């Protein structure tokens, strides 16, 4: 359920212990369809601030029109969405071709996890040299998550981190 309780009600002990549920009840009198929504903005540099907006989103942080994906099995309490397809650059990975791919979206983690069955293939497709400065900000393959009506694309700075060599003792 996390620190703020941004999960769906199914993950909370009771609805009254779920922050979003309580907030939506407080906003109910406004009869706004946005009362059940929130927006998270993650800053990408030191000149901007990350933030969260409850009951809607900050239009100033949008790079394009919002897109929506339905939540699968909301009773489980996780933000689980269906993935129609995966691509690395222009190469389609067949892992999601059966139509059963799902992903949990979680603002509480910076990790990208994949099932063991696709890990090796995805790792090989995404593997790339780091820049001369030794960071992952430079060019590399793009990872595309295809949803029903839109695609989310991640570049190396979103999916990669530099591995530090292990020192044996």
N, CA, C and O atoms as a DFTB+ gen file, in Angstrom:
676 C
 N C O
     1  1       0.828      -1.194       0.000
     2  2       0.000       0.000       0.000
     3  2       0.866       1.249       0.000
     4  3       0.372       2.336      -0.298
     5  1       2.122       1.123       0.321
     6  2       3.038       2.248       0.224
     7  2       2.853       3.284       1.302
     8  3       1.979       3.159       2.160
     9  1       3.676       4.303       1.253
    10  2       3.643       5.360       2.268
    11  2       2.364       6.171       2.163
    12  3       1.722       6.441       3.178
    13  1       1.981       6.564       0.953
    14  2       0.793       7.393       0.767
    15  2      -0.471       6.565       0.579
    16  3      -1.569       7.090       0.760
    17  1      -0.357       5.319       0.231
    18  2      -1.552       4.528      -0.030
    19  2      -2.122       4.800      -1.410
    20  3      -3.332       4.979      -1.549
    21  1      -1.283       4.835      -2.428
    22  2      -1.741       5.107      -3.788
    23  2      -2.190       3.849      -4.522
    24  3      -2.470       3.891      -5.720
    25  1      -2.257       2.745      -3.812
    26  2      -2.751       1.523      -4.434
    27  2      -4.267       1.631      -4.586
    28  3      -4.894       2.566      -4.088
    29  1      -4.825       0.674      -5.270
    30  2      -6.276       0.566      -5.326
    31  2      -6.754      -0.020      -4.000
    32  3      -5.956      -0.566      -3.239
    33  1      -8.028       0.090      -3.724
    34  2      -8.588      -0.323      -2.434
    35  2      -8.287      -1.781      -2.098
    36  3      -8.117      -2.109      -0.924
    37  1      -8.216      -2.658      -3.086
    38  2      -8.004      -4.079      -2.846
    39  2      -6.734      -4.428      -2.090
    40  3      -6.639      -5.515      -1.520
    41  1      -5.761      -3.535      -2.071
    42  2      -4.500      -3.803      -1.395
    43  2      -4.490      -3.245       0.036
    44  3      -3.576      -3.531       0.810
    45  1      -5.496      -2.457       0.378
    46  2      -5.568      -1.854       1.709
    47  2      -6.318      -2.769       2.675
    48  3      -7.125      -3.602       2.264
    49  1      -6.034      -2.597       3.964
    50  2      -6.735      -3.399       4.964
    51  2      -8.231      -3.146       4.912
    52  3      -9.027      -4.082       4.978
    53  1      -8.612      -1.882       4.795
    54  2     -10.016      -1.498       4.634
    55  2     -10.049      -0.271       3.737
    56  3      -9.025       0.397       3.595
    57  1     -11.193       0.055       3.122
    58  2     -11.268       1.261       2.296
    59  2     -10.895       2.538       3.060
    60  3     -10.332       3.464       2.476
    61  1     -11.202       2.590       4.349
    62  2     -10.885       3.808       5.100
    63  2      -9.380       3.963       5.353
    64  3      -8.942       5.014       5.821
    65  1      -8.596       2.942       5.052
    66  2      -7.143       3.030       5.161
    67  2      -6.483       3.283       3.804
    68  3      -5.259       3.219       3.687
    69  1      -7.281       3.567       2.793
    70  2      -6.757       3.820       1.454
    71  2      -6.869       5.312       1.151
    72  3      -7.969       5.860       1.080
    73  1      -5.724       5.959       0.975
    74  2      -5.678       7.402       0.769
    75  2      -6.537       7.839      -0.413
    76  3      -7.313       8.787      -0.291
    77  1      -6.412       7.167      -1.545
    78  2      -7.178       7.571      -2.727
    79  2      -8.672       7.407      -2.534
    80  3      -9.456       8.234      -2.999
    81  1      -9.071       6.346      -1.852
    82  2     -10.494       6.135      -1.586
    83  2     -11.044       7.256      -0.698
    84  3     -12.098       7.823      -0.983
    85  1     -10.326       7.564       0.369
    86  2     -10.754       8.625       1.291
    87  2     -10.803       9.964       0.559
    88  3     -11.764      10.719       0.710
    89  1      -9.782      10.259      -0.225
    90  2      -9.744      11.518      -0.968
    91  2     -10.894      11.615      -1.955
    92  3     -11.517      12.670      -2.075
    93  1     -11.187      10.529      -2.664
    94  2     -12.282      10.568      -3.636
    95  2     -13.620      10.796      -2.947
    96  3     -14.499      11.446      -3.513
    97  1     -13.791      10.271      -1.731
    98  2     -15.029      10.507      -0.970
    99  2     -15.130      11.973      -0.564
   100  3     -16.221      12.543      -0.557
   101  1     -13.996      12.584      -0.226
   102  2     -13.998      14.001       0.136
   103  2     -14.306      14.890      -1.070
   104  3     -14.942      15.936      -0.932
   105  1     -13.851      14.468      -2.256
   106  2     -14.055      15.252      -3.464
   107  2     -15.370      14.936      -4.160
   108  3     -15.745      15.628      -5.106
   109  1     -16.076      13.907      -3.712
   110  2     -17.322      13.471      -4.343
   111  2     -18.336      14.608      -4.536
   112  3     -18.961      14.682      -5.594
   113  1     -18.516      15.492      -3.550
   114  2     -19.501      16.557      -3.736
   115  2     -19.225      17.449      -4.944
   116  3     -20.147      18.090      -5.448
   117  1     -17.985      17.507      -5.419
   118  2     -17.678      18.339      -6.582
   119  2     -18.172      17.688      -7.869
   120  3     -18.217      18.335      -8.915
   121  1     -18.542      16.417      -7.799
   122  2     -19.040      15.647      -8.947
   123  2     -18.099      15.734     -10.144
   124  3     -18.546      15.753     -11.291
   125  1     -16.828      15.785      -9.881
   126  2     -15.826      15.834     -10.942
   127  2     -15.359      14.421     -11.258
   128  3     -15.085      13.632     -10.354
   129  1     -15.271      14.108     -12.538
   130  2     -14.762      12.788     -12.914
   131  2     -13.285      12.670     -12.549
   132  3     -12.756      11.563     -12.457
   133  1     -12.614      13.808     -12.339
   134  2     -11.197      13.794     -11.986
   135  2     -10.975      13.476     -10.515
   136  3      -9.832      13.277     -10.103
   137  1     -12.040      13.424      -9.706
   138  2     -11.854      13.201      -8.273
   139  2     -11.203      11.859      -7.974
   140  3     -10.607      11.688      -6.911
   141  1     -11.307      10.903      -8.895
   142  2     -10.686       9.587      -8.700
   143  2      -9.342       9.468      -9.406
   144  3      -8.847       8.358      -9.602
   145  1      -8.752      10.575      -9.785
   146  2      -7.489      10.515     -10.512
   147  2      -6.394      11.283      -9.778
   148  3      -6.654      12.105      -8.899
   149  1      -5.171      10.983     -10.171
   150  2      -4.031      11.743      -9.668
   151  2      -2.967      11.740     -10.749
   152  3      -2.939      10.858     -11.608
   153  1      -2.111      12.714     -10.700
   154  2      -1.021      12.800     -11.672
   155  2       0.309      12.856     -10.956
   156  3       0.455      13.553      -9.952
   157  1       1.272      12.126     -11.470
   158  2       2.618      12.117     -10.910
   159  2       3.561      12.679     -11.963
   160  3       3.550      12.240     -13.113
   161  1       4.376      13.651     -11.568
   162  2       5.380      14.215     -12.455
   163  2       6.743      13.943     -11.859
   164  3       7.017      14.326     -10.721
   165  1       7.595      13.285     -12.618
   166  2       8.954      12.981     -12.175
   167  2       9.919      13.910     -12.901
   168  3      10.059      13.845     -14.122
   169  1      10.575      14.764     -12.149
   170  2      11.519      15.713     -12.726
   171  2      12.657      14.969     -13.405
   172  3      13.097      13.920     -12.935
   173  1      13.124      15.518     -14.504
   174  2      14.228      14.874     -15.212
   175  2      15.537      15.646     -15.079
   176  3      16.558      15.245     -15.639
   177  1      15.507      16.752     -14.338
   178  2      16.740      17.502     -14.107
   179  2      16.596      18.314     -12.819
   180  3      15.520      18.363     -12.223
   181  1      17.681      18.944     -12.403
   182  2      17.701      19.666     -11.135
   183  2      16.985      21.017     -11.196
   184  3      16.837      21.677     -10.168
   185  1      16.541      21.436     -12.378
   186  2      15.886      22.730     -12.527
   187  2      14.371      22.647     -12.420
   188  3      13.686      23.661     -12.557
   189  1      13.847      21.469     -12.179
   190  2      12.402      21.303     -12.006
   191  2      12.134      20.422     -10.802
   192  3      13.009      19.686     -10.347
   193  1      10.922      20.505     -10.293
   194  2      10.542      19.741      -9.111
   195  2       9.551      18.646      -9.478
   196  3       8.637      18.862     -10.274
   197  1       9.741      17.473      -8.891
   198  2       8.751      16.404      -9.030
   199  2       7.519      16.803      -8.233
   200  3       7.597      17.636      -7.330
   201  1       6.394      16.214      -8.566
   202  2       5.191      16.547      -7.824
   203  2       4.083      15.548      -8.064
   204  3       4.150      14.709      -8.962
   205  1       3.068      15.664      -7.238
   206  2       1.873      14.829      -7.384
   207  2       0.657      15.737      -7.240
   208  3       0.615      16.604      -6.367
   209  1      -0.315      15.530      -8.095
   210  2      -1.551      16.310      -8.068
   211  2      -2.707      15.350      -7.815
   212  3      -2.887      14.382      -8.553
   213  1      -3.485      15.617      -6.780
   214  2      -4.629      14.761      -6.460
   215  2      -5.909      15.390      -7.000
   216  3      -6.090      16.606      -6.933
   217  1      -6.789      14.555      -7.533
   218  2      -8.041      15.038      -8.099
   219  2      -7.872      15.546      -9.521
   220  3      -8.756      16.219     -10.051
   221  1      -6.759      15.232     -10.133
   222  2      -6.497      15.671     -11.499
   223  2      -5.023      15.604     -11.815
   224  3      -4.310      14.742     -11.301
   225  1      -4.558      16.513     -12.663
   226  2      -3.159      16.546     -13.067
   227  2      -2.812      17.966     -13.441
   228  3      -3.693      18.792     -13.676
   229  1      -1.536      18.244     -13.495
   230  2      -1.033      19.562     -13.841
   231  2      -0.824      19.616     -15.353
   232  3       0.088      18.984     -15.886
   233  1      -1.674      20.374     -16.034
   234  2      -1.591      20.486     -17.501
   235  2      -0.215      20.980     -17.958
   236  3       0.223      20.654     -19.061
   237  1       0.466      21.763     -17.118
   238  2       1.773      22.294     -17.477
   239  2       2.846      21.238     -17.608
   240  3       3.897      21.497     -18.193
   241  1       2.601      20.040     -17.071
   242  2       3.580      18.961     -17.152
   243  2       3.324      18.005     -18.314
   244  3       4.076      17.048     -18.503
   245  1       2.282      18.250     -19.086
   246  2       1.952      17.337     -20.186
   247  2       2.767      17.663     -21.433
   248  3       2.824      18.815     -21.862
   249  1       3.386      16.657     -22.001
   250  2       4.107      16.825     -23.262
   251  2       3.177      16.512     -24.439
   252  3       3.450      16.898     -25.575
   253  1       2.083      15.814     -24.156
   254  2       1.101      15.446     -25.170
   255  2      -0.223      15.181     -24.474
   256  3      -0.307      15.237     -23.247
   257  1      -1.246      14.894     -25.246
   258  2      -2.556      14.606     -24.663
   259  2      -2.482      13.337     -23.813
   260  3      -1.757      12.400     -24.149
   261  1      -3.227      13.313     -22.723
   262  2      -3.243      12.136     -21.850
   263  2      -3.801      10.917     -22.575
   264  3      -4.677      11.030     -23.433
   265  1      -3.284       9.769     -22.219
   266  2      -3.789       8.502     -22.719
   267  2      -4.170       7.651     -21.520
   268  3      -3.596       7.803     -20.442
   269  1      -5.125       6.766     -21.699
   270  2      -5.636       5.956     -20.596
   271  2      -5.579       4.482     -20.954
   272  3      -5.741       4.103     -22.113
   273  1      -5.349       3.669     -19.958
   274  2      -5.375       2.215     -20.129
   275  2      -6.223       1.639     -18.994
   276  3      -6.093       2.077     -17.851
   277  1      -7.081       0.671     -19.286
   278  2      -7.897       0.086     -18.223
   279  2      -7.049      -0.738     -17.247
   280  3      -6.047      -1.343     -17.631
   281  1      -7.466      -0.749     -15.997
   282  2      -6.787      -1.526     -14.956
   283  2      -7.379      -2.929     -14.946
   284  3      -8.596      -3.097     -14.860
   285  1      -6.507      -3.942     -15.034
   286  2      -6.940      -5.345     -14.974
   287  2      -7.019      -5.788     -13.512
   288  3      -6.153      -5.445     -12.708
   289  1      -8.036      -6.532     -13.182
   290  2      -8.218      -7.077     -11.836
   291  2      -7.996      -6.038     -10.737
   292  3      -7.138      -6.236      -9.877
   293  1      -8.748      -4.936     -10.745
   294  2      -8.535      -3.892      -9.739
   295  2      -8.712      -4.385      -8.305
   296  3      -8.179      -3.781      -7.374
   297  1      -9.451      -5.469      -8.121
   298  2      -9.640      -6.003      -6.768
   299  2      -8.328      -6.460      -6.137
   300  3      -8.241      -6.576      -4.915
   301  1      -7.304      -6.721      -6.955
   302  2      -5.994      -7.110      -6.420
   303  2      -5.267      -5.929      -5.785
   304  3      -4.344      -6.115      -4.992
   305  1      -5.689      -4.705      -6.138
   306  2      -5.119      -3.514      -5.521
   307  2      -3.943      -2.906      -6.248
   308  3      -3.473      -1.833      -5.868
   309  1      -3.451      -3.567      -7.290
   310  2      -2.305      -3.042      -8.035
   311  2      -2.780      -2.376      -9.326
   312  3      -3.831      -2.723      -9.866
   313  1      -2.002      -1.428      -9.806
   314  2      -2.278      -0.770     -11.078
   315  2      -1.706      -1.666     -12.183
   316  3      -0.581      -1.458     -12.639
   317  1      -2.486      -2.660     -12.607
   318  2      -2.052      -3.629     -13.611
   319  2      -2.716      -3.278     -14.942
   320  3      -3.939      -3.172     -15.029
   321  1      -1.901      -3.102     -15.965
   322  2      -2.420      -2.743     -17.280
   323  2      -1.968      -3.777     -18.309
   324  3      -0.921      -4.406     -18.150
   325  1      -2.752      -3.945     -19.348
   326  2      -2.413      -4.882     -20.411
   327  2      -1.421      -4.273     -21.388
   328  3      -1.502      -3.088     -21.711
   329  1      -0.499      -5.079     -21.849
   330  2       0.475      -4.640     -22.859
   331  2       0.202      -5.422     -24.136
   332  3       0.194      -6.653     -24.141
   333  1      -0.020      -4.689     -25.209
   334  2      -0.329      -5.303     -26.499
   335  2       0.929      -5.812     -27.198
   336  3       0.889      -6.832     -27.887
   337  1       2.048      -5.101     -27.022
   338  2       3.272      -5.512     -27.690
   339  2       4.498      -4.830     -27.105
   340  3       4.400      -3.805     -26.430
   341  1       5.655      -5.422     -27.377
   342  2       6.953      -4.885     -26.955
   343  2       7.842      -4.759     -28.179
   344  3       7.878      -5.649     -29.030
   345  1       8.566      -3.637     -28.262
   346  2       9.546      -3.466     -29.324
   347  2      10.821      -2.876     -28.735
   348  3      10.771      -2.080     -27.796
   349  1      11.937      -3.262     -29.281
   350  2      13.202      -2.591     -29.015
   351  2      13.599      -1.988     -30.351
   352  3      13.828      -2.695     -31.332
   353  1      13.678      -0.646     -30.363
   354  2      13.799       0.103     -31.610
   355  2      12.652      -0.349     -32.514
   356  3      11.490      -0.229     -32.125
   357  1      12.943      -0.860     -33.702
   358  2      11.864      -1.289     -34.600
   359  2      11.669      -2.797     -34.630
   360  3      10.897      -3.304     -35.445
   361  1      12.354      -3.520     -33.755
   362  2      12.232      -4.978     -33.728
   363  2      11.200      -5.411     -32.692
   364  3      11.343      -5.147     -31.498
   365  1      10.185      -6.064     -33.166
   366  2       9.115      -6.539     -32.296
   367  2       9.558      -7.808     -31.565
   368  3      10.078      -8.740     -32.179
   369  1       9.343      -7.831     -30.244
   370  2       9.607      -9.036     -29.457
   371  2       8.294      -9.806     -29.390
   372  3       7.250      -9.214     -29.114
   373  1       8.324     -11.096     -29.633
   374  2       7.072     -11.861     -29.736
   375  2       6.489     -12.284     -28.385
   376  3       5.476     -12.982     -28.351
   377  1       7.095     -11.883     -27.291
   378  2       6.654     -12.331     -25.967
   379  2       5.188     -11.993     -25.681
   380  3       4.498     -12.781     -25.034
   381  1       4.707     -10.862     -26.139
   382  2       3.329     -10.438     -25.844
   383  2       2.340     -10.768     -26.956
   384  3       1.190     -10.331     -26.905
   385  1       2.757     -11.512     -27.936
   386  2       1.885     -11.805     -29.071
   387  2       0.658     -12.622     -28.705
   388  3      -0.314     -12.640     -29.460
   389  1       0.682     -13.297     -27.564
   390  2      -0.475     -14.105     -27.161
   391  2      -1.593     -13.259     -26.546
   392  3      -2.658     -13.788     -26.227
   393  1      -1.363     -11.947     -26.376
   394  2      -2.385     -11.058     -25.831
   395  2      -2.560     -11.136     -24.325
   396  3      -3.514     -10.570     -23.790
   397  1      -1.664     -11.821     -23.629
   398  2      -1.817     -12.001     -22.182
   399  2      -0.824     -11.186     -21.353
   400  3      -0.788     -11.333     -20.131
   401  1      -0.026     -10.339     -21.980
   402  2       0.971      -9.551     -21.236
   403  2       0.312      -8.492     -20.363
   404  3      -0.636      -7.820     -20.768
   405  1       0.835      -8.370     -19.178
   406  2       0.361      -7.357     -18.246
   407  2       1.562      -6.770     -17.521
   408  3       2.606      -7.412     -17.408
   409  1       1.406      -5.553     -17.035
   410  2       2.476      -4.905     -16.280
   411  2       1.873      -4.164     -15.099
   412  3       0.786      -3.595     -15.198
   413  1       2.581      -4.178     -13.992
   414  2       2.180      -3.400     -12.828
   415  2       2.919      -2.073     -12.879
   416  3       4.145      -2.044     -12.981
   417  1       2.186      -0.991     -12.808
   418  2       2.762       0.348     -12.813
   419  2       2.845       0.797     -11.364
   420  3       1.846       0.780     -10.645
   421  1       4.042       1.200     -10.933
   422  2       4.250       1.523      -9.523
   423  2       5.177       2.722      -9.391
   424  3       6.338       2.662      -9.796
   425  1       4.669       3.805      -8.827
   426  2       5.499       5.000      -8.645
   427  2       6.514       4.814      -7.529
   428  3       7.390       5.660      -7.348
   429  1       6.415       3.729      -6.780
   430  2       7.307       3.504      -5.643
   431  2       8.573       2.753      -5.982
   432  3       9.333       2.390      -5.084
   433  1       8.818       2.511      -7.255
   434  2      10.039       1.799      -7.626
   435  2      10.650       2.414      -8.873
   436  3       9.940       2.940      -9.730
   437  1      11.939       2.346      -8.965
   438  2      12.642       2.817     -10.150
   439  2      13.095       1.631     -10.996
   440  3      13.866       1.794     -11.942
   441  1      12.618       0.448     -10.655
   442  2      13.059      -0.762     -11.342
   443  2      12.121      -1.147     -12.471
   444  3      10.919      -0.884     -12.427
   445  1      12.694      -1.769     -13.473
   446  2      11.930      -2.346     -14.564
   447  2      12.164      -3.844     -14.478
   448  3      13.274      -4.317     -14.719
   449  1      11.135      -4.583     -14.138
   450  2      11.256      -6.035     -13.993
   451  2      10.582      -6.723     -15.166
   452  3       9.564      -6.253     -15.675
   453  1      11.150      -7.825     -15.586
   454  2      10.565      -8.605     -16.674
   455  2      10.542     -10.068     -16.274
   456  3      11.361     -10.499     -15.462
   457  1       9.621     -10.836     -16.828
   458  2       9.575     -12.272     -16.522
   459  2      10.866     -12.955     -16.978
   460  3      11.469     -12.545     -17.969
   461  1      11.289     -13.994     -16.257
   462  2      12.520     -14.713     -16.630
   463  2      12.507     -15.209     -18.076
   464  3      13.557     -15.272     -18.715
   465  1      11.338     -15.560     -18.592
   466  2      11.260     -16.117     -19.944
   467  2      11.705     -15.135     -21.028
   468  3      12.103     -15.567     -22.110
   469  1      11.649     -13.848     -20.772
   470  2      12.048     -12.861     -21.793
   471  2      13.295     -12.083     -21.393
   472  3      13.804     -11.287     -22.182
   473  1      13.789     -12.301     -20.187
   474  2      14.895     -11.492     -19.688
   475  2      16.109     -11.516     -20.618
   476  3      16.590     -10.457     -21.020
   477  1      16.604     -12.682     -20.961
   478  2      17.841     -12.774     -21.765
   479  2      17.675     -12.060     -23.110
   480  3      18.549     -11.300     -23.525
   481  1      16.545     -12.309     -23.790
   482  2      16.325     -11.685     -25.095
   483  2      16.263     -10.162     -24.961
   484  3      16.886      -9.439     -25.739
   485  1      15.510      -9.681     -23.973
   486  2      15.381      -8.242     -23.798
   487  2      16.716      -7.613     -23.409
   488  3      17.079      -6.549     -23.911
   489  1      17.444      -8.276     -22.512
   490  2      18.744      -7.762     -22.087
   491  2      19.683      -7.615     -23.285
   492  3      20.355      -6.593     -23.421
   493  1      19.733      -8.612     -24.140
   494  2      20.621      -8.558     -25.303
   495  2      20.218      -7.446     -26.267
   496  3      21.078      -6.790     -26.855
   497  1      18.919      -7.234     -26.428
   498  2      18.448      -6.162     -27.317
   499  2      18.749      -4.772     -26.749
   500  3      19.044      -3.843     -27.500
   501  1      18.673      -4.632     -25.429
   502  2      18.836      -3.311     -24.809
   503  2      20.279      -2.981     -24.443
   504  3      20.609      -1.822     -24.189
   505  1      21.122      -3.980     -24.417
   506  2      22.516      -3.790     -24.024
   507  2      23.218      -2.837     -24.992
   508  3      23.095      -2.961     -26.211
   509  1      23.952      -1.888     -24.423
   510  2      24.658      -0.914     -25.248
   511  2      25.828      -0.322     -24.455
   512  3      25.877      -0.414     -23.228
   513  1      26.747       0.272     -25.170
   514  2      27.908       0.901     -24.535
   515  2      27.478       2.202     -23.869
   516  3      26.625       2.926     -24.382
   517  1      28.081       2.486     -22.720
   518  2      27.813       3.772     -22.083
   519  2      28.687       4.823     -22.750
   520  3      29.672       4.500     -23.415
   521  1      28.321       6.063     -22.568
   522  2      29.090       7.153     -23.155
   523  2      30.461       7.273     -22.514
   524  3      30.767       6.586     -21.540
   525  1      31.281       8.152     -23.068
   526  2      32.642       8.353     -22.570
   527  2      32.647       8.822     -21.117
   528  3      33.605       8.576     -20.386
   529  1      31.581       9.493     -20.703
   530  2      31.500       9.984     -19.325
   531  2      31.114       8.867     -18.356
   532  3      31.141       9.065     -17.142
   533  1      30.754       7.695     -18.884
   534  2      30.433       6.553     -18.034
   535  2      29.030       6.567     -17.463
   536  3      28.786       5.980     -16.409
   537  1      28.107       7.224     -18.137
   538  2      26.723       7.231     -17.671
   539  2      25.802       6.700     -18.774
   540  3      26.256       6.399     -19.878
   541  1      24.521       6.591     -18.470
   542  2      23.560       6.008     -19.423
   543  2      22.680       7.070     -20.074
   544  3      21.556       6.777     -20.483
   545  1      23.177       8.290     -20.171
   546  2      22.377       9.380     -20.727
   547  2      22.447       9.451     -22.248
   548  3      21.645      10.151     -22.865
   549  1      23.369       8.757     -22.849
   550  2      23.606       8.868     -24.279
   551  2      22.691       8.001     -25.112
   552  3      21.660       7.522     -24.640
   553  1      23.087       7.804     -26.375
   554  2      22.254       7.022     -27.302
   555  2      22.247       5.539     -26.949
   556  3      23.184       5.009     -26.353
   557  1      21.183       4.911     -27.330
   558  2      21.016       3.482     -27.107
   559  2      19.660       3.068     -27.631
   560  3      18.897       3.915     -28.096
   561  1      19.342       1.805     -27.570
   562  2      18.061       1.318     -28.080
   563  2      16.884       1.911     -27.307
   564  3      16.990       2.203     -26.116
   565  1      15.772       2.080     -28.000
   566  2      14.538       2.548     -27.380
   567  2      13.647       1.348     -27.078
   568  3      13.509       0.447     -27.905
   569  1      13.052       1.340     -25.904
   570  2      12.140       0.275     -25.486
   571  2      10.718       0.807     -25.575
   572  3      10.380       1.799     -24.929
   573  1       9.884       0.147     -26.376
   574  2       8.515       0.598     -26.617
   575  2       7.517      -0.382     -26.004
   576  3       7.549      -1.576     -26.301
   577  1       6.639       0.125     -25.153
   578  2       5.527      -0.645     -24.602
   579  2       4.282      -0.205     -25.360
   580  3       3.875       0.954     -25.274
   581  1       3.684      -1.121     -26.096
   582  2       2.505      -0.797     -26.891
   583  2       1.248      -1.176     -26.122
   584  3       1.063      -2.329     -25.732
   585  1       0.397      -0.192     -25.912
   586  2      -0.897      -0.406     -25.276
   587  2      -1.955      -0.374     -26.375
   588  3      -1.611      -0.268     -27.552
   589  1      -3.205      -0.460     -26.023
   590  2      -4.262      -0.520     -27.030
   591  2      -4.258       0.702     -27.948
   592  3      -4.331       0.560     -29.169
   593  1      -4.172       1.900     -27.370
   594  2      -4.305       3.116     -28.172
   595  2      -3.098       4.047     -28.136
   596  3      -3.148       5.139     -28.702
   597  1      -2.026       3.639     -27.486
   598  2      -0.851       4.499     -27.390
   599  2       0.380       3.660     -27.073
   600  3       0.272       2.484     -26.726
   601  1       1.537       4.274     -27.194
   602  2       2.811       3.617     -26.918
   603  2       3.614       4.458     -25.945
   604  3       3.665       5.681     -26.076
   605  1       4.242       3.814     -24.970
   606  2       5.158       4.484     -24.052
   607  2       6.567       4.047     -24.441
   608  3       6.855       2.854     -24.536
   609  1       7.437       5.027     -24.663
   610  2       8.800       4.742     -25.094
   611  2       9.789       5.179     -24.020
   612  3       9.727       6.298     -23.513
   613  1      10.699       4.274     -23.687
   614  2      11.749       4.569     -22.716
   615  2      13.096       4.558     -23.424
   616  3      13.372       3.685     -24.247
   617  1      13.917       5.523     -23.101
   618  2      15.285       5.566     -23.606
   619  2      16.230       5.034     -22.548
   620  3      15.799       4.706     -21.443
   621  1      17.509       4.943     -22.867
   622  2      18.489       4.382     -21.934
   623  2      18.491       5.032     -20.554
   624  3      18.663       4.336     -19.554
   625  1      18.306       6.334     -20.476
   626  2      18.346       6.961     -19.148
   627  2      17.162       6.539     -18.283
   628  3      17.221       6.685     -17.062
   629  1      16.079       6.014     -18.887
   630  2      14.936       5.536     -18.108
   631  2      15.044       4.057     -17.743
   632  3      14.492       3.643     -16.724
   633  1      15.734       3.254     -18.542
   634  2      15.760       1.813     -18.246
   635  2      17.134       1.272     -17.844
   636  3      17.235       0.121     -17.418
   637  1      18.179       2.066     -17.969
   638  2      19.520       1.539     -17.713
   639  2      20.215       2.278     -16.565
   640  3      19.977       3.462     -16.327
   641  1      21.058       1.558     -15.880
   642  2      21.934       2.190     -14.895
   643  2      23.288       1.515     -15.030
   644  3      23.379       0.335     -15.368
   645  1      24.306       2.255     -14.769
   646  2      25.657       1.742     -14.916
   647  2      25.940       0.703     -13.847
   648  3      25.665       0.933     -12.670
   649  1      26.476      -0.413     -14.237
   650  2      26.862      -1.461     -13.281
   651  2      28.214      -1.125     -12.707
   652  3      29.156      -0.812     -13.435
   653  1      28.300      -1.191     -11.415
   654  2      29.598      -0.994     -10.777
   655  2      30.208      -2.365     -10.545
   656  3      29.527      -3.274     -10.070
   657  1      31.468      -2.523     -10.870
   658  2      32.109      -3.833     -10.692
   659  2      32.133      -4.238      -9.233
   660  3      32.340      -3.405      -8.351
   661  1      31.920      -5.515      -8.981
   662  2      32.000      -6.041      -7.616
   663  2      33.462      -6.198      -7.236
   664  3      34.294      -6.654      -8.020
   665  1      33.737      -5.808      -6.016
   666  2      35.100      -5.941      -5.498
   667  2      35.144      -7.165      -4.613
   668  3      34.407      -7.259      -3.631
   669  1      36.014      -8.112      -4.962
   670  2      36.107      -9.328      -4.134
   671  2      36.935      -9.026      -2.894
   672  3      37.885      -8.243      -2.934
   673  1      36.564      -9.648      -1.821
   674  2      37.265      -9.394      -0.552
   675  2      38.084     -10.565      -0.135
   676  3      38.738     -10.522       0.907
